[in-house]
mmCIF file of C-alpha atoms and ligand atoms in Angstrom:
data_model
loop_
_atom_site.group_PDB
_atom_site.id
_atom_site.type_symbol
_atom_site.label_atom_id
_atom_site.label_comp_id
_atom_site.label_asym_id
_atom_site.label_seq_id
_atom_site.Cartn_x
_atom_site.Cartn_y
_atom_site.Cartn_z
ATOM 1 C CA MET A 295 -0.031 0.065 -0.035
ATOM 2 C CA THR A 296 1.570 3.291 -1.172
ATOM 3 C CA LYS A 297 1.069 6.612 0.520
ATOM 4 C CA LYS A 298 -0.875 7.722 -2.478
ATOM 5 C CA GLN A 299 -3.292 4.676 -2.227
ATOM 6 C CA LEU A 300 -3.696 5.343 1.593
ATOM 7 C CA PHE A 301 -4.454 9.130 0.882
ATOM 8 C CA ALA A 302 -6.925 8.063 -1.940
ATOM 9 C CA ALA A 303 -8.749 5.823 0.670
ATOM 10 C CA ALA A 304 -8.860 8.829 3.135
ATOM 11 C CA ALA A 305 -10.204 11.167 0.342
ATOM 12 C CA GLU A 306 -12.880 8.603 -0.536
ATOM 13 C CA ALA A 307 -13.874 8.218 3.188
ATOM 14 C CA LEU A 308 -14.020 12.052 3.442
ATOM 15 C CA LYS A 309 -17.242 11.853 1.405
ATOM 16 C CA ASN A 310 -18.952 10.286 4.403
ATOM 17 C CA SER A 311 -17.864 12.911 6.902
ATOM 18 C CA TYR A 312 -20.754 14.273 8.984
ATOM 19 C CA ALA A 313 -19.782 17.857 9.754
ATOM 20 C CA PRO A 314 -22.946 20.055 9.459
ATOM 21 C CA TYR A 315 -21.634 22.389 12.219
ATOM 22 C CA SER A 316 -18.114 23.216 11.103
ATOM 23 C CA GLY A 317 -18.549 22.447 7.480
ATOM 24 C CA TYR A 318 -14.948 21.027 7.665
ATOM 25 C CA ASN A 319 -14.812 17.420 6.418
ATOM 26 C CA VAL A 320 -12.029 15.074 7.371
ATOM 27 C CA GLY A 321 -11.342 11.550 6.223
ATOM 28 C CA ALA A 322 -8.646 9.271 7.623
ATOM 29 C CA ALA A 323 -7.270 5.876 6.455
ATOM 30 C CA LEU A 324 -5.344 3.845 9.006
ATOM 31 C CA LEU A 325 -2.911 1.184 7.771
ATOM 32 C CA CYS A 326 -2.499 -1.898 9.937
ATOM 33 C CA SER A 327 0.809 -3.830 9.817
ATOM 34 C CA ASP A 328 -1.044 -6.756 8.108
ATOM 35 C CA GLY A 329 -2.191 -4.491 5.300
ATOM 36 C CA THR A 330 -5.790 -3.986 6.473
ATOM 37 C CA VAL A 331 -7.069 -0.505 6.062
ATOM 38 C CA TYR A 332 -9.634 1.143 8.388
ATOM 39 C CA THR A 333 -11.189 4.476 7.452
ATOM 40 C CA GLY A 334 -12.843 7.023 9.604
ATOM 41 C CA VAL A 335 -14.506 10.388 9.277
ATOM 42 C CA ASN A 336 -15.393 13.201 11.614
ATOM 43 C CA VAL A 337 -18.770 12.814 13.185
ATOM 44 C CA GLU A 338 -20.121 16.039 14.650
ATOM 45 C CA ASN A 339 -22.935 16.510 17.096
ATOM 46 C CA ALA A 340 -25.397 19.241 18.113
ATOM 47 C CA SER A 341 -23.783 18.937 21.506
ATOM 48 C CA PHE A 342 -20.335 19.948 20.074
ATOM 49 C CA PRO A 343 -17.985 18.007 22.418
ATOM 50 C CA ALA A 344 -19.763 14.760 21.667
ATOM 51 C CA GLY A 345 -18.275 14.825 18.192
ATOM 52 C CA CYS A 346 -15.265 12.803 17.195
ATOM 53 C CA CYS A 347 -12.416 13.404 14.710
ATOM 54 C CA ALA A 348 -11.651 11.244 11.736
ATOM 55 C CA GLU A 349 -8.411 9.822 13.018
ATOM 56 C CA ARG A 350 -9.915 8.558 16.296
ATOM 57 C CA THR A 351 -12.947 7.086 14.461
ATOM 58 C CA ALA A 352 -10.525 5.051 12.337
ATOM 59 C CA VAL A 353 -8.309 3.977 15.348
ATOM 60 C CA PHE A 354 -11.452 2.911 17.394
ATOM 61 C CA SER A 355 -12.840 0.982 14.472
ATOM 62 C CA ALA A 356 -9.676 -0.879 13.975
ATOM 63 C CA VAL A 357 -9.240 -1.661 17.727
ATOM 64 C CA ALA A 358 -12.861 -2.828 17.945
ATOM 65 C CA ASP A 359 -12.009 -5.153 15.065
ATOM 66 C CA GLY A 360 -9.047 -6.688 16.963
ATOM 67 C CA HIS A 361 -6.272 -4.589 15.353
ATOM 68 C CA ARG A 362 -3.700 -2.728 17.448
ATOM 69 C CA ASP A 363 -0.616 -2.719 15.246
ATOM 70 C CA PHE A 364 -0.482 0.269 12.895
ATOM 71 C CA THR A 365 2.138 1.566 10.483
ATOM 72 C CA ALA A 366 0.599 4.700 8.973
ATOM 73 C CA ILE A 367 -2.384 6.980 8.662
ATOM 74 C CA ALA A 368 -3.402 9.293 5.846
ATOM 75 C CA ILE A 369 -5.613 12.355 6.397
ATOM 76 C CA ALA A 370 -7.639 14.087 3.754
ATOM 77 C CA ALA A 371 -9.627 17.265 4.738
ATOM 78 C CA GLY A 372 -11.426 20.145 3.187
ATOM 79 C CA LYS A 373 -14.729 22.038 3.006
ATOM 80 C CA GLY A 374 -17.619 20.753 1.060
ATOM 81 C CA GLY A 375 -16.636 17.042 1.211
ATOM 82 C CA VAL A 376 -13.642 17.604 -1.107
ATOM 83 C CA ALA A 377 -9.985 17.300 -0.009
ATOM 84 C CA GLY A 378 -8.107 20.568 -0.448
ATOM 85 C CA ASP A 379 -6.586 21.396 2.925
ATOM 86 C CA SER A 380 -3.475 20.006 4.574
ATOM 87 C CA ALA A 381 -4.745 18.834 8.011
ATOM 88 C CA PHE A 382 -2.606 17.602 10.957
ATOM 89 C CA PRO A 383 -4.145 15.382 13.633
ATOM 90 C CA CYS A 384 -5.380 17.457 16.673
ATOM 91 C CA GLY A 385 -3.626 16.946 19.916
ATOM 92 C CA ILE A 386 -6.109 14.458 21.274
ATOM 93 C CA CYS A 387 -5.809 12.272 18.137
ATOM 94 C CA ARG A 388 -1.954 12.406 18.433
ATOM 95 C CA GLN A 389 -2.320 11.175 22.079
ATOM 96 C CA VAL A 390 -4.731 8.394 21.015
ATOM 97 C CA LEU A 391 -2.328 7.229 18.172
ATOM 98 C CA SER A 392 0.556 7.310 20.724
ATOM 99 C CA GLU A 393 -1.246 4.608 22.686
ATOM 100 C CA PHE A 394 -0.715 2.130 19.952
ATOM 101 C CA CYS A 395 1.955 3.499 17.580
ATOM 102 C CA ASP A 396 5.598 3.899 17.812
ATOM 103 C CA SER A 397 7.461 7.140 17.212
ATOM 104 C CA ASP A 398 8.201 6.055 13.601
ATOM 105 C CA PHE A 399 4.527 5.666 12.839
ATOM 106 C CA LYS A 400 3.922 7.725 9.574
ATOM 107 C CA ILE A 401 1.428 10.510 9.147
ATOM 108 C CA TYR A 402 0.527 11.564 5.633
ATOM 109 C CA THR A 403 -1.406 14.774 4.942
ATOM 110 C CA GLY A 404 -1.761 16.971 2.039
ATOM 111 C CA LYS A 405 -4.042 18.952 -0.220
ATOM 112 C CA SER A 406 -4.230 16.345 -2.967
ATOM 113 C CA ILE A 407 -2.851 12.992 -3.893
ATOM 114 C CA ASP A 408 -0.040 14.744 -5.775
ATOM 115 C CA GLU A 409 0.826 16.929 -2.768
ATOM 116 C CA ILE A 410 1.414 14.683 0.268
ATOM 117 C CA SER A 411 3.663 15.543 3.155
ATOM 118 C CA GLU A 412 5.050 12.961 5.457
ATOM 119 C CA PHE A 413 5.694 13.168 9.227
ATOM 120 C CA THR A 414 6.372 10.742 11.933
ATOM 121 C CA LEU A 415 4.336 10.612 15.204
ATOM 122 C CA GLY A 416 7.637 11.297 17.107
ATOM 123 C CA GLU A 417 7.829 14.577 15.200
ATOM 124 C CA LEU A 418 4.299 15.577 15.869
ATOM 125 C CA LEU A 419 4.185 14.426 19.491
ATOM 126 C CA PRO A 420 7.558 14.544 21.108
ATOM 127 C CA TYR A 421 8.107 13.884 24.841
ATOM 128 C CA SER A 422 4.683 12.138 24.961
ATOM 129 C CA PHE A 423 3.023 10.734 28.125
ATOM 130 C CA GLY A 424 2.326 6.980 27.828
ATOM 131 C CA SER A 425 1.756 3.679 29.536
ATOM 132 C CA ALA A 426 5.447 3.484 30.577
ATOM 133 C CA ASN A 427 4.907 6.481 32.851
ATOM 134 C CA LEU A 428 2.268 4.546 34.807
ATOM 135 C CA ARG A 429 4.424 1.467 35.453
HETATM 136 N N1 THU B 720 -11.104 17.301 12.908
HETATM 137 C C1 THU B 720 -10.737 16.035 12.573
HETATM 138 O O1 THU B 720 -11.633 15.136 12.225
HETATM 139 N N2 THU B 720 -9.366 15.737 12.606
HETATM 140 C C2 THU B 720 -8.488 16.561 12.800
HETATM 141 O O2 THU B 720 -7.317 16.248 12.800
HETATM 142 C C3 THU B 720 -8.783 18.099 13.084
HETATM 143 C C4 THU B 720 -10.211 18.321 13.290
HETATM 144 C C5 THU B 720 -12.586 17.660 12.822
HETATM 145 C C6 THU B 720 -13.207 17.825 14.126
HETATM 146 C C7 THU B 720 -14.344 18.720 13.759
HETATM 147 O O3 THU B 720 -15.437 17.898 13.290
HETATM 148 C C8 THU B 720 -13.947 19.498 12.454
HETATM 149 O O4 THU B 720 -12.732 18.801 12.138
HETATM 150 C C9 THU B 720 -13.521 20.942 12.845
HETATM 151 O O5 THU B 720 -12.632 21.014 13.891
#
């Protein structure tokens, strides 16, 4: 699975984003180490804090299905259900990713399939708090 293919899956998922309040649509595609891909979208709510980001939706779907070993996530975002913005995972999503992913986990974001930037979780969430702190 290439980063372009993963981004294409995120952009396809973006079409199902439910964001009537912000109008900002996000799709995510999470690649498991066995090659399985889980997608997620942001799901907003009239009670605003009840909504959930696309990245967490994808992680929670994968975990619910028995997957905990992930290698990469692609994020496609934009207004009007079309990718066009380069979106980074929010702080809460970075923390959720860090529960399951190593610092070399890849994060792909970009305005289009031909303009993808690549980061690691370690770059986006340095000095993170994790389960090791609780041992
Ligand atoms: N959102 C995501 O789904 N992922 C991000 O990484 C940033 C923000 C969503 C949450 C909300 O539905 C909308 O984008 C505006 O914040």
